[in-house]
PDB file of C-alpha atoms in Angstrom:
ATOM      1  CA  GLU C   1      11.312 -16.040   3.251  1.00 51.00           C
ATOM      2  CA  PRO C   2      12.464 -18.837   4.984  1.00 52.00           C
ATOM      3  CA  PRO C   3      10.137 -22.686   4.119  1.00 63.00           C
ATOM      4  CA  THR C   4       9.869 -23.719   7.997  1.00 83.00           C
ATOM      5  CA  ALA C   5       8.493 -22.247  10.887  1.00 83.00           C
ATOM      6  CA  ALA C   6      11.694 -23.333  12.713  1.00 85.00           C
ATOM      7  CA  LEU C   7      13.345 -21.831   9.736  1.00 91.00           C
ATOM      8  CA  ASN C   8      11.403 -18.344  10.300  1.00 90.00           C
ATOM      9  CA  GLN C   9      12.193 -18.079  13.707  1.00 92.00           C
ATOM     10  CA  ILE C  10      15.611 -18.765  13.631  1.00 93.00           C
ATOM     11  CA  TRP C  11      15.509 -16.314  11.027  1.00 94.00           C
ATOM     12  CA  TRP C  12      14.008 -13.068  12.956  1.00 94.00           C
ATOM     13  CA  TYR C  13      16.304 -14.784  15.560  1.00 94.00           C
ATOM     14  CA  GLU C  14      18.943 -13.927  13.954  1.00 95.00           C
ATOM     15  CA  TRP C  15      17.520 -10.028  12.839  1.00 95.00           C
ATOM     16  CA  LEU C  16      16.581  -9.743  16.165  1.00 95.00           C
ATOM     17  CA  LYS C  17      20.410  -9.140  17.099  1.00 95.00           C
ATOM     18  CA  ARG C  18      20.886  -6.908  14.895  1.00 95.00           C
ATOM     19  CA  ASN C  19      17.601  -4.872  15.395  1.00 95.00           C
ATOM     20  CA  PRO C  20      17.160  -4.467  18.970  1.00 93.00           C
ATOM     21  CA  GLU C  21      14.747  -1.721  18.394  1.00 95.00           C
ATOM     22  CA  ARG C  22      12.518  -3.325  16.192  1.00 95.00           C
ATOM     23  CA  THR C  23      11.555  -6.169  18.990  1.00 95.00           C
ATOM     24  CA  THR C  24       7.817  -6.152  19.155  1.00 95.00           C
ATOM     25  CA  GLU C  25       8.409  -6.904  14.980  1.00 95.00           C
ATOM     26  CA  ALA C  26      10.796  -9.333  15.269  1.00 95.00           C
ATOM     27  CA  ILE C  27       8.799 -11.101  18.098  1.00 94.00           C
ATOM     28  CA  SER C  28       5.208 -10.532  15.631  1.00 94.00           C
ATOM     29  CA  LYS C  29       6.777 -11.912  12.761  1.00 93.00           C
ATOM     30  CA  GLY C  30       8.786 -14.775  14.011  1.00 92.00           C
ATOM     31  CA  ARG C  31       6.246 -15.676  17.088  1.00 92.00           C
ATOM     32  CA  LEU C  32      10.205 -16.085  19.171  1.00 93.00           C
ATOM     33  CA  THR C  33       9.640 -17.031  22.278  1.00 92.00           C
ATOM     34  CA  HIS C  34      10.692 -15.204  26.201  1.00 89.00           C
ATOM     35  CA  GLU C  35      13.574 -17.010  26.171  1.00 91.00           C
ATOM     36  CA  MET C  36      15.006 -16.204  22.347  1.00 94.00           C
ATOM     37  CA  ALA C  37      14.144 -11.997  22.675  1.00 93.00           C
ATOM     38  CA  ALA C  38      14.833 -11.453  26.209  1.00 90.00           C
ATOM     39  CA  PRO C  39      18.632 -11.495  25.515  1.00 92.00           C
ATOM     40  CA  VAL C  40      18.978  -9.596  23.047  1.00 94.00           C
ATOM     41  CA  GLY C  41      15.585  -7.527  22.386  1.00 91.00           C
ATOM     42  CA  LYS C  42      15.259  -3.865  23.342  1.00 93.00           C
ATOM     43  CA  MET C  43      12.588  -5.702  26.087  1.00 92.00           C
ATOM     44  CA  ASP C  44       9.560  -2.266  26.860  1.00 93.00           C
ATOM     45  CA  VAL C  45       5.801  -3.525  28.273  1.00 93.00           C
ATOM     46  CA  GLY C  46       4.845  -3.391  24.293  1.00 93.00           C
ATOM     47  CA  ALA C  47       7.231  -6.181  23.227  1.00 94.00           C
ATOM     48  CA  TRP C  48       6.612  -8.099  26.439  1.00 94.00           C
ATOM     49  CA  GLN C  49       2.915  -7.944  26.118  1.00 94.00           C
ATOM     50  CA  LEU C  50       2.933  -9.133  22.745  1.00 94.00           C
ATOM     51  CA  LEU C  51       5.361 -12.133  24.258  1.00 95.00           C
ATOM     52  CA  PHE C  52       2.354 -12.431  27.272  1.00 95.00           C
ATOM     53  CA  GLU C  53      -0.506 -13.499  24.511  1.00 94.00           C
ATOM     54  CA  ASP C  54       1.331 -16.399  23.302  1.00 91.00           C
ATOM     55  CA  MET C  55       3.239 -17.636  26.202  1.00 94.00           C
ATOM     56  CA  PRO C  56       3.020 -20.791  27.687  1.00 94.00           C
ATOM     57  CA  ILE C  57       1.725 -22.363  30.900  1.00 97.00           C
ATOM     58  CA  GLY C  58       5.184 -22.924  32.511  1.00 95.00           C
ATOM     59  CA  ALA C  59       6.555 -19.292  30.934  1.00 95.00           C
ATOM     60  CA  LEU C  60       3.505 -17.633  32.077  1.00 97.00           C
ATOM     61  CA  LEU C  61       4.318 -19.391  36.237  1.00 96.00           C
ATOM     62  CA  ARG C  62       8.503 -18.392  35.504  1.00 93.00           C
ATOM     63  CA  ASN C  63       8.158 -14.702  34.898  1.00 94.00           C
ATOM     64  CA  LEU C  64       4.955 -13.188  36.506  1.00 96.00           C
ATOM     65  CA  GLY C  65       7.449 -11.308  38.221  1.00 94.00           C
ATOM     66  CA  SER C  66       9.032  -9.344  35.301  1.00 92.00           C
ATOM     67  CA  LEU C  67       5.502  -9.074  33.767  1.00 95.00           C
ATOM     68  CA  THR C  68       4.877  -7.129  37.005  1.00 95.00           C
ATOM     69  CA  GLU C  69       7.913  -4.895  36.455  1.00 94.00           C
ATOM     70  CA  ILE C  70       6.921  -4.196  33.282  1.00 92.00           C
ATOM     71  CA  GLY C  71       3.954  -2.944  33.300  1.00 93.00           C
ATOM     72  CA  VAL C  72       2.044  -5.324  31.588  1.00 95.00           C
ATOM     73  CA  LEU C  73      -0.111  -6.832  35.118  1.00 95.00           C
ATOM     74  CA  THR C  74      -0.587  -3.879  37.549  1.00 89.00           C
ATOM     75  CA  TYR C  75      -4.460  -3.348  38.587  1.00 77.00           C
ATOM     76  CA  SER C  76      -5.698  -0.956  35.572  1.00 75.00           C
ATOM     77  CA  LYS C  77      -8.824  -1.394  33.400  1.00 73.00           C
ATOM     78  CA  LYS C  78      -6.553  -1.771  30.062  1.00 72.00           C
ATOM     79  CA  SER C  79      -4.547  -4.272  32.108  1.00 78.00           C
ATOM     80  CA  ASN C  80      -7.673  -6.063  33.297  1.00 88.00           C
ATOM     81  CA  LYS C  81      -8.362  -8.112  30.383  1.00 92.00           C
ATOM     82  CA  ASN C  82      -4.307  -9.722  31.222  1.00 95.00           C
ATOM     83  CA  LEU C  83      -4.973 -10.471  34.915  1.00 96.00           C
ATOM     84  CA  ASN C  84      -8.368 -12.564  33.383  1.00 95.00           C
ATOM     85  CA  ARG C  85      -6.105 -14.661  31.131  1.00 96.00           C
ATOM     86  CA  VAL C  86      -3.809 -15.306  34.013  1.00 97.00           C
ATOM     87  CA  ALA C  87      -6.623 -17.273  35.783  1.00 97.00           C
ATOM     88  CA  SER C  88      -7.828 -18.174  32.791  1.00 97.00           C
ATOM     89  CA  ILE C  89      -4.251 -19.931  32.354  1.00 98.00           C
ATOM     90  CA  LEU C  90      -3.239 -20.934  35.859  1.00 98.00           C
ATOM     91  CA  ASN C  91      -6.697 -21.949  37.137  1.00 98.00           C
ATOM     92  CA  SER C  92      -7.710 -24.004  34.541  1.00 97.00           C
ATOM     93  CA  LYS C  93      -7.262 -28.115  36.306  1.00 95.00           C
ATOM     94  CA  GLU C  94      -7.021 -28.887  31.743  1.00 96.00           C
ATOM     95  CA  HIS C  95      -4.332 -26.770  31.320  1.00 96.00           C
ATOM     96  CA  LEU C  96      -2.163 -27.703  34.763  1.00 96.00           C
ATOM     97  CA  ARG C  97      -2.272 -31.124  33.647  1.00 94.00           C
ATOM     98  CA  LYS C  98      -1.783 -30.941  29.366  1.00 95.00           C
ATOM     99  CA  GLY C  99       1.434 -28.308  31.137  1.00 95.00           C
ATOM    100  CA  ARG C 100       1.944 -31.690  33.212  1.00 92.00           C
ATOM    101  CA  ILE C 101       2.466 -28.424  36.585  1.00 95.00           C
ATOM    102  CA  HIS C 102       3.002 -30.274  39.329  1.00 94.00           C
ATOM    103  CA  PRO C 103       2.407 -27.988  42.790  1.00 96.00           C
ATOM    104  CA  ILE C 104       5.887 -27.779  43.621  1.00 95.00           C
ATOM    105  CA  ASP C 105       6.082 -25.165  39.959  1.00 95.00           C
ATOM    106  CA  VAL C 106       3.512 -23.442  41.842  1.00 97.00           C
ATOM    107  CA  LEU C 107       4.434 -23.198  45.175  1.00 96.00           C
ATOM    108  CA  LYS C 108       8.450 -21.528  44.154  1.00 94.00           C
ATOM    109  CA  ALA C 109       5.511 -19.688  41.638  1.00 96.00           C
ATOM    110  CA  LEU C 110       4.109 -17.703  45.121  1.00 96.00           C
ATOM    111  CA  LYS C 111       6.424 -18.141  46.863  1.00 94.00           C
ATOM    112  CA  THR C 112       8.816 -15.981  44.638  1.00 94.00           C
ATOM    113  CA  TYR C 113       5.957 -13.567  43.504  1.00 96.00           C
ATOM    114  CA  GLN C 114       5.086 -12.687  46.902  1.00 95.00           C
ATOM    115  CA  SER C 115       8.698 -11.498  48.149  1.00 93.00           C
ATOM    116  CA  GLY C 116       8.526  -8.875  44.822  1.00 94.00           C
ATOM    117  CA  GLY C 117      11.861 -10.002  43.689  1.00 89.00           C
ATOM    118  CA  SER C 118      13.823  -9.730  46.766  1.00 88.00           C
ATOM    119  CA  LEU C 119      13.818 -14.604  46.742  1.00 81.00           C
ATOM    120  CA  GLY C 120      16.930 -16.059  44.561  1.00 70.00           C
ATOM    121  CA  LYS C 121      19.938 -13.942  42.030  1.00 70.00           C
ATOM    122  CA  SER C 122      16.839 -11.592  39.983  1.00 70.00           C
ATOM    123  CA  SER C 123      18.098  -8.225  40.174  1.00 78.00           C
ATOM    124  CA  LYS C 124      14.138  -7.659  39.320  1.00 86.00           C
ATOM    125  CA  THR C 125      11.891  -5.555  41.918  1.00 93.00           C
ATOM    126  CA  TRP C 126       7.805  -5.186  41.626  1.00 95.00           C
ATOM    127  CA  THR C 127       4.871  -4.804  43.913  1.00 94.00           C
ATOM    128  CA  PRO C 128       3.169  -8.064  43.706  1.00 95.00           C
ATOM    129  CA  VAL C 129      -0.479  -7.843  42.645  1.00 95.00           C
ATOM    130  CA  PRO C 130      -2.949  -8.872  45.397  1.00 95.00           C
ATOM    131  CA  ARG C 131      -4.909 -10.564  42.466  1.00 95.00           C
ATOM    132  CA  ILE C 132      -1.959 -12.367  41.412  1.00 97.00           C
ATOM    133  CA  ILE C 133      -1.471 -14.205  44.761  1.00 97.00           C
ATOM    134  CA  ASP C 134      -4.488 -14.694  45.168  1.00 97.00           C
ATOM    135  CA  ILE C 135      -4.813 -16.982  41.653  1.00 98.00           C
ATOM    136  CA  LEU C 136      -1.527 -18.586  42.171  1.00 98.00           C
ATOM    137  CA  GLU C 137      -3.151 -19.927  45.823  1.00 97.00           C
ATOM    138  CA  SER C 138      -6.042 -21.028  43.754  1.00 97.00           C
ATOM    139  CA  ALA C 139      -3.321 -22.190  41.166  1.00 97.00           C
ATOM    140  CA  LEU C 140      -1.592 -24.002  44.291  1.00 96.00           C
ATOM    141  CA  GLU C 141      -4.581 -25.847  45.535  1.00 95.00           C
ATOM    142  CA  MET C 142      -6.306 -27.126  41.537  1.00 96.00           C
ATOM    143  CA  SER C 143      -2.502 -28.999  41.044  1.00 95.00           C
ATOM    144  CA  PHE C 144      -2.835 -30.903  43.689  1.00 94.00           C
ATOM    145  CA  ASP C 145      -6.156 -32.655  41.644  1.00 91.00           C
ATOM    146  CA  ALA C 146      -3.998 -32.446  38.437  1.00 89.00           C
ATOM    147  CA  ILE C 147      -1.252 -34.657  39.356  1.00 89.00           C
ATOM    148  CA  GLU C 148      -1.937 -38.353  37.263  1.00 87.00           C
ATOM    149  CA  PRO C 149      -2.091 -41.563  39.564  1.00 91.00           C
ATOM    150  CA  THR C 150       0.935 -43.644  39.859  1.00 92.00           C
ATOM    151  CA  GLY C 151      -1.915 -46.765  41.039  1.00 94.00           C
ATOM    152  CA  LYS C 152       1.188 -47.613  43.937  1.00 95.00           C
ATOM    153  CA  VAL C 153       0.846 -47.550  47.639  1.00 96.00           C
ATOM    154  CA  PHE C 154       3.070 -44.617  48.807  1.00 96.00           C
ATOM    155  CA  MET C 155       4.917 -44.196  52.211  1.00 97.00           C
ATOM    156  CA  HIS C 156       6.182 -41.281  52.653  1.00 96.00           C
ATOM    157  CA  ALA C 157       8.541 -40.688  55.557  1.00 94.00           C
ATOM    158  CA  VAL C 158       9.205 -37.037  56.421  1.00 93.00           C
ATOM    159  CA  ASP C 159      12.708 -35.928  58.598  1.00 88.00           C
ATOM    160  CA  ILE C 160      10.542 -34.357  61.392  1.00 87.00           C
ATOM    161  CA  SER C 161      13.510 -32.102  63.067  1.00 80.00           C
ATOM    162  CA  GLY C 162      13.419 -28.585  63.310  1.00 78.00           C
ATOM    163  CA  SER C 163      16.321 -28.299  60.939  1.00 80.00           C
ATOM    164  CA  MET C 164      13.538 -28.988  58.311  1.00 85.00           C
ATOM    165  CA  SER C 165      12.016 -25.193  58.853  1.00 83.00           C
ATOM    166  CA  TYR C 166      15.163 -23.856  59.080  1.00 84.00           C
ATOM    167  CA  TYR C 167      17.023 -25.166  55.550  1.00 85.00           C
ATOM    168  CA  THR C 168      15.988 -24.008  52.407  1.00 87.00           C
ATOM    169  CA  VAL C 169      16.880 -25.645  49.386  1.00 87.00           C
ATOM    170  CA  SER C 170      17.884 -22.350  47.465  1.00 82.00           C
ATOM    171  CA  SER C 171      17.383 -23.308  43.502  1.00 81.00           C
ATOM    172  CA  ILE C 172      13.818 -22.966  43.894  1.00 86.00           C
ATOM    173  CA  ASN C 173      13.787 -21.041  47.910  1.00 88.00           C
ATOM    174  CA  LEU C 174      11.617 -23.504  49.896  1.00 92.00           C
ATOM    175  CA  THR C 175      12.544 -25.006  53.140  1.00 91.00           C
ATOM    176  CA  CYS C 176      12.511 -28.251  53.577  1.00 91.00           C
ATOM    177  CA  CYS C 177       9.565 -28.806  54.930  1.00 92.00           C
ATOM    178  CA  GLU C 178       7.582 -27.338  51.982  1.00 94.00           C
ATOM    179  CA  ILE C 179       9.545 -29.747  49.968  1.00 95.00           C
ATOM    180  CA  ALA C 180       8.923 -32.778  51.665  1.00 94.00           C
ATOM    181  CA  THR C 181       4.983 -31.585  52.740  1.00 94.00           C
ATOM    182  CA  THR C 182       3.957 -30.354  49.279  1.00 95.00           C
ATOM    183  CA  MET C 183       4.867 -34.365  47.774  1.00 95.00           C
ATOM    184  CA  ALA C 184       3.721 -36.194  50.960  1.00 95.00           C
ATOM    185  CA  LEU C 185       0.366 -34.117  49.429  1.00 95.00           C
ATOM    186  CA  ALA C 186       0.199 -34.649  46.138  1.00 94.00           C
ATOM    187  CA  SER C 187       0.364 -38.653  46.702  1.00 93.00           C
ATOM    188  CA  ALA C 188      -2.247 -38.411  49.128  1.00 93.00           C
ATOM    189  CA  LYS C 189      -4.640 -36.800  46.493  1.00 94.00           C
ATOM    190  CA  ALA C 190      -3.155 -38.834  43.319  1.00 93.00           C
ATOM    191  CA  GLU C 191      -3.507 -41.798  45.012  1.00 93.00           C
ATOM    192  CA  LYS C 192      -6.282 -44.546  46.427  1.00 93.00           C
ATOM    193  CA  ASN C 193      -4.025 -45.984  49.024  1.00 92.00           C
ATOM    194  CA  TYR C 194      -1.236 -43.995  51.155  1.00 95.00           C
ATOM    195  CA  ALA C 195       0.210 -43.179  53.992  1.00 96.00           C
ATOM    196  CA  ILE C 196       2.503 -40.142  55.532  1.00 96.00           C
ATOM    197  CA  ARG C 197       4.433 -39.715  59.044  1.00 95.00           C
ATOM    198  CA  GLY C 198       7.620 -38.398  60.350  1.00 92.00           C
ATOM    199  CA  PHE C 199      10.650 -40.837  61.885  1.00 87.00           C
ATOM    200  CA  SER C 200      12.174 -38.922  64.608  1.00 79.00           C
ATOM    201  CA  THR C 201      13.255 -41.290  67.114  1.00 76.00           C
ATOM    202  CA  GLU C 202      10.248 -42.814  67.105  1.00 83.00           C
ATOM    203  CA  PHE C 203       7.567 -42.997  63.207  1.00 90.00           C
ATOM    204  CA  ILE C 204       4.544 -41.092  64.261  1.00 91.00           C
ATOM    205  CA  ASP C 205       1.182 -40.695  61.798  1.00 94.00           C
ATOM    206  CA  LEU C 206       1.375 -36.706  60.635  1.00 94.00           C
ATOM    207  CA  LYS C 207      -2.655 -37.168  59.981  1.00 94.00           C
ATOM    208  CA  ILE C 208      -2.255 -35.553  56.785  1.00 95.00           C
ATOM    209  CA  ASN C 209      -4.819 -36.789  54.132  1.00 94.00           C
ATOM    210  CA  ARG C 210      -6.352 -35.920  51.104  1.00 93.00           C
ATOM    211  CA  SER C 211      -8.577 -33.625  52.100  1.00 94.00           C
ATOM    212  CA  ASP C 212      -5.765 -31.005  53.723  1.00 95.00           C
ATOM    213  CA  SER C 213      -4.864 -27.963  52.210  1.00 94.00           C
ATOM    214  CA  PHE C 214      -1.398 -27.273  51.200  1.00 94.00           C
ATOM    215  CA  ASN C 215      -1.297 -24.657  54.906  1.00 93.00           C
ATOM    216  CA  SER C 216      -3.029 -27.149  57.172  1.00 94.00           C
ATOM    217  CA  ALA C 217      -0.363 -30.127  55.704  1.00 94.00           C
ATOM    218  CA  ILE C 218       2.213 -27.955  56.230  1.00 92.00           C
ATOM    219  CA  LYS C 219       0.884 -27.264  59.500  1.00 91.00           C
ATOM    220  CA  LYS C 220       1.216 -30.784  61.018  1.00 91.00           C
ATOM    221  CA  ALA C 221       4.193 -31.321  59.599  1.00 88.00           C
ATOM    222  CA  SER C 222       6.047 -28.638  60.533  1.00 80.00           C
ATOM    223  CA  ASP C 223       8.818 -27.753  63.566  1.00 60.00           C
ATOM    224  CA  LEU C 224       8.057 -31.270  65.944  1.00 69.00           C
ATOM    225  CA  ASN C 225      11.046 -31.634  67.128  1.00 57.00           C
ATOM    226  CA  PHE C 226      11.787 -34.925  68.206  1.00 59.00           C
ATOM    227  CA  GLY C 227      15.101 -34.971  68.860  1.00 63.00           C
ATOM    228  CA  GLY C 228      17.502 -37.663  66.752  1.00 68.00           C
ATOM    229  CA  THR C 229      16.570 -38.632  62.759  1.00 72.00           C
ATOM    230  CA  ASP C 230      16.031 -42.682  62.998  1.00 78.00           C
ATOM    231  CA  ALA C 231      15.428 -44.206  59.026  1.00 80.00           C
ATOM    232  CA  SER C 232      14.707 -47.467  61.020  1.00 85.00           C
ATOM    233  CA  SER C 233      12.339 -46.891  62.701  1.00 88.00           C
ATOM    234  CA  ALA C 234       9.478 -46.277  60.033  1.00 91.00           C
ATOM    235  CA  TYR C 235      11.033 -49.886  58.675  1.00 93.00           C
ATOM    236  CA  LYS C 236      10.640 -51.540  62.307  1.00 93.00           C
ATOM    237  CA  TRP C 237       6.409 -49.514  62.118  1.00 95.00           C
ATOM    238  CA  MET C 238       5.351 -51.141  58.202  1.00 96.00           C
ATOM    239  CA  ILE C 239       6.824 -54.784  59.610  1.00 97.00           C
ATOM    240  CA  LYS C 240       4.626 -54.398  62.635  1.00 97.00           C
ATOM    241  CA  ASN C 241       2.056 -53.065  60.932  1.00 97.00           C
ATOM    242  CA  ASN C 242       2.283 -55.207  57.940  1.00 97.00           C
ATOM    243  CA  PHE C 243       2.178 -52.093  55.969  1.00 97.00           C
ATOM    244  CA  TYR C 244       2.418 -53.169  51.480  1.00 97.00           C
ATOM    245  CA  ALA C 245       4.018 -49.861  50.870  1.00 97.00           C
ATOM    246  CA  ASP C 246       5.149 -49.911  46.796  1.00 97.00           C
ATOM    247  CA  VAL C 247       7.393 -46.903  47.261  1.00 97.00           C
ATOM    248  CA  ILE C 248       9.066 -46.250  50.599  1.00 96.00           C
ATOM    249  CA  CYS C 249      10.628 -41.867  50.328  1.00 95.00           C
ATOM    250  CA  PHE C 250      12.768 -40.937  52.607  1.00 92.00           C
ATOM    251  CA  TRP C 251      12.266 -36.750  53.305  1.00 93.00           C
ATOM    252  CA  THR C 252      15.169 -35.199  55.203  1.00 88.00           C
ATOM    253  CA  ASP C 253      17.632 -32.491  55.711  1.00 85.00           C
ATOM    254  CA  CYS C 254      21.308 -32.428  55.255  1.00 68.00           C
ATOM    255  CA  GLU C 255      21.266 -33.298  59.800  1.00 61.00           C
ATOM    256  CA  SER C 256      23.534 -36.232  59.956  1.00 52.00           C
ATOM    257  CA  TRP C 257      21.146 -39.868  61.254  1.00 58.00           C
ATOM    258  CA  ALA C 258      21.452 -41.637  64.218  1.00 53.00           C
ATOM    259  CA  GLY C 259      19.958 -45.239  64.699  1.00 58.00           C
ATOM    260  CA  SER C 260      20.587 -48.429  66.248  1.00 59.00           C
ATOM    261  CA  LYS C 261      19.940 -50.947  62.170  1.00 66.00           C
ATOM    262  CA  HIS C 262      21.682 -49.251  59.157  1.00 76.00           C
ATOM    263  CA  PRO C 263      18.410 -48.592  56.980  1.00 81.00           C
ATOM    264  CA  THR C 264      19.773 -50.835  53.860  1.00 87.00           C
ATOM    265  CA  GLN C 265      19.544 -53.433  56.638  1.00 89.00           C
ATOM    266  CA  ALA C 266      16.016 -52.708  58.047  1.00 90.00           C
ATOM    267  CA  LEU C 267      14.913 -52.495  54.187  1.00 93.00           C
ATOM    268  CA  ALA C 268      16.007 -55.887  53.822  1.00 94.00           C
ATOM    269  CA  GLU C 269      13.589 -57.375  56.887  1.00 95.00           C
ATOM    270  CA  TYR C 270      11.139 -55.087  54.778  1.00 96.00           C
ATOM    271  CA  ARG C 271      11.246 -57.349  51.949  1.00 97.00           C
ATOM    272  CA  GLN C 272      11.857 -60.150  53.274  1.00 97.00           C
ATOM    273  CA  LYS C 273       8.970 -59.961  55.448  1.00 97.00           C
ATOM    274  CA  VAL C 274       6.356 -57.931  54.047  1.00 98.00           C
ATOM    275  CA  ASN C 275       7.334 -56.345  50.199  1.00 97.00           C
ATOM    276  CA  PRO C 276       9.932 -58.610  48.686  1.00 97.00           C
ATOM    277  CA  ASP C 277      10.061 -56.067  45.424  1.00 96.00           C
ATOM    278  CA  ALA C 278       9.448 -52.238  47.479  1.00 97.00           C
ATOM    279  CA  LYS C 279      11.218 -49.583  45.992  1.00 97.00           C
ATOM    280  CA  ALA C 280      13.169 -46.394  48.343  1.00 95.00           C
ATOM    281  CA  ILE C 281      14.241 -43.603  47.313  1.00 94.00           C
ATOM    282  CA  TYR C 282      15.869 -41.606  50.178  1.00 91.00           C
ATOM    283  CA  ILE C 283      16.043 -37.144  49.361  1.00 91.00           C
ATOM    284  CA  SER C 284      18.489 -35.526  51.250  1.00 88.00           C
ATOM    285  CA  LEU C 285      16.589 -32.050  50.223  1.00 90.00           C
ATOM    286  CA  VAL C 286      20.857 -30.673  51.164  1.00 84.00           C
ATOM    287  CA  PRO C 287      22.818 -32.873  49.908  1.00 75.00           C
ATOM    288  CA  ASN C 288      25.516 -34.391  52.503  1.00 71.00           C
ATOM    289  CA  ASN C 289      28.874 -36.755  52.585  1.00 67.00           C
ATOM    290  CA  ILE C 290      25.578 -39.748  53.720  1.00 66.00           C
ATOM    291  CA  SER C 291      24.286 -41.946  51.711  1.00 71.00           C
ATOM    292  CA  LEU C 292      21.366 -45.057  53.149  1.00 71.00           C
ATOM    293  CA  VAL C 293      21.608 -47.107  50.203  1.00 79.00           C
ATOM    294  CA  ASP C 294      23.338 -50.395  48.941  1.00 81.00           C
ATOM    295  CA  PRO C 295      24.917 -49.699  45.731  1.00 82.00           C
ATOM    296  CA  LYS C 296      24.303 -52.771  44.990  1.00 88.00           C
ATOM    297  CA  ASP C 297      20.777 -52.635  45.802  1.00 91.00           C
ATOM    298  CA  PRO C 298      18.782 -52.115  42.166  1.00 92.00           C
ATOM    299  CA  ASN C 299      15.718 -51.160  43.399  1.00 94.00           C
ATOM    300  CA  SER C 300      17.445 -48.168  46.149  1.00 93.00           C
ATOM    301  CA  TRP C 301      17.740 -44.998  45.218  1.00 94.00           C
ATOM    302  CA  ASP C 302      19.558 -41.642  46.644  1.00 89.00           C
ATOM    303  CA  ILE C 303      18.231 -38.290  45.197  1.00 90.00           C
ATOM    304  CA  ALA C 304      20.950 -34.973  47.180  1.00 88.00           C
ATOM    305  CA  GLY C 305      19.178 -31.993  45.523  1.00 88.00           C
ATOM    306  CA  PHE C 306      15.769 -31.228  44.338  1.00 90.00           C
ATOM    307  CA  ASP C 307      14.816 -29.831  41.691  1.00 87.00           C
ATOM    308  CA  PRO C 308      11.029 -29.413  39.134  1.00 84.00           C
ATOM    309  CA  SER C 309      11.998 -31.728  37.467  1.00 89.00           C
ATOM    310  CA  THR C 310      12.505 -34.358  40.455  1.00 92.00           C
ATOM    311  CA  PRO C 311       8.552 -35.432  41.160  1.00 92.00           C
ATOM    312  CA  ARG C 312       8.542 -36.684  37.732  1.00 90.00           C
ATOM    313  CA  LEU C 313      11.558 -38.243  38.049  1.00 93.00           C
ATOM    314  CA  ILE C 314      10.381 -40.211  41.440  1.00 94.00           C
ATOM    315  CA  GLN C 315       6.638 -40.632  39.328  1.00 91.00           C
ATOM    316  CA  SER C 316       8.792 -42.677  37.132  1.00 92.00           C
ATOM    317  CA  ILE C 317      10.771 -44.995  39.689  1.00 94.00           C
ATOM    318  CA  ALA C 318       7.301 -45.714  40.724  1.00 93.00           C
ATOM    319  CA  SER C 319       5.610 -46.336  37.428  1.00 90.00           C
ATOM    320  CA  GLY C 320       8.910 -48.683  36.430  1.00 87.00           C
ATOM    321  CA  GLU C 321       9.853 -46.321  33.954  1.00 82.00           C
ATOM    322  CA  LEU C 322      14.106 -46.078  35.290  1.00 70.00           C
TER     323      LEU C 322
END
């Protein structure tokens, strides 16, 4: 018998590769995770049930479709206990906080689950269970309250051109508008001081605040269709209004930038007149070849694309870890 838990797990994983028909035995005796068991084992409902009973919150969010397809999560007397477990984990602020679950993670899970398998590259299909959709919608709202504040002042400048609601970031099946709004709302819920405005040729107040739900925030931000996108309009407004921001996040898709002044010049003027230590983060959700960053500036970042690790990257930049 192997001496440590890790070696024990490896031993049973290797054993399972040779004995896939005894998957449940390997899972229970080796405490195998779904990442270990699913690719090599014979994954019937019994195997998934065992994995489900020990599944951490992040894995649970990613596997709700598979668990529904195989029959672990269905409407039946037997599975009611399983649905209650899903609710007790996903609708717990403590679990969401400890699992470091960002609203983006929950939104991705909700959209994927609602699709019944039509989104993404999965070959699985399932009939969504209405109660799980309810649980995920509650989890989405709760996840905003589980974010650790940075104590910094954020300005979220959101591209409000119509294309933001059209382009989808394929890695997480969310539109650019959904991502930008979720990230802005996360700051509104977590931080004491923030502003959320939309830029086109002007820089307008989107009137999104911490009392908004995800759905009400999306309604305020989407399809405003204001013509060209001028990032420097944000700096002009902040200079005029002496708005002190520690971190300025620009959210846009791959459409080109128009404007009389390059954002690097506008940022230099903002630092000179308002906050010399301001950090600027430009997130191009659909990567293109346009950079808004002076490569010599250590307090400016270009982020091309988006995945579930991006929120933590932005938080690390804001808090000075990077």
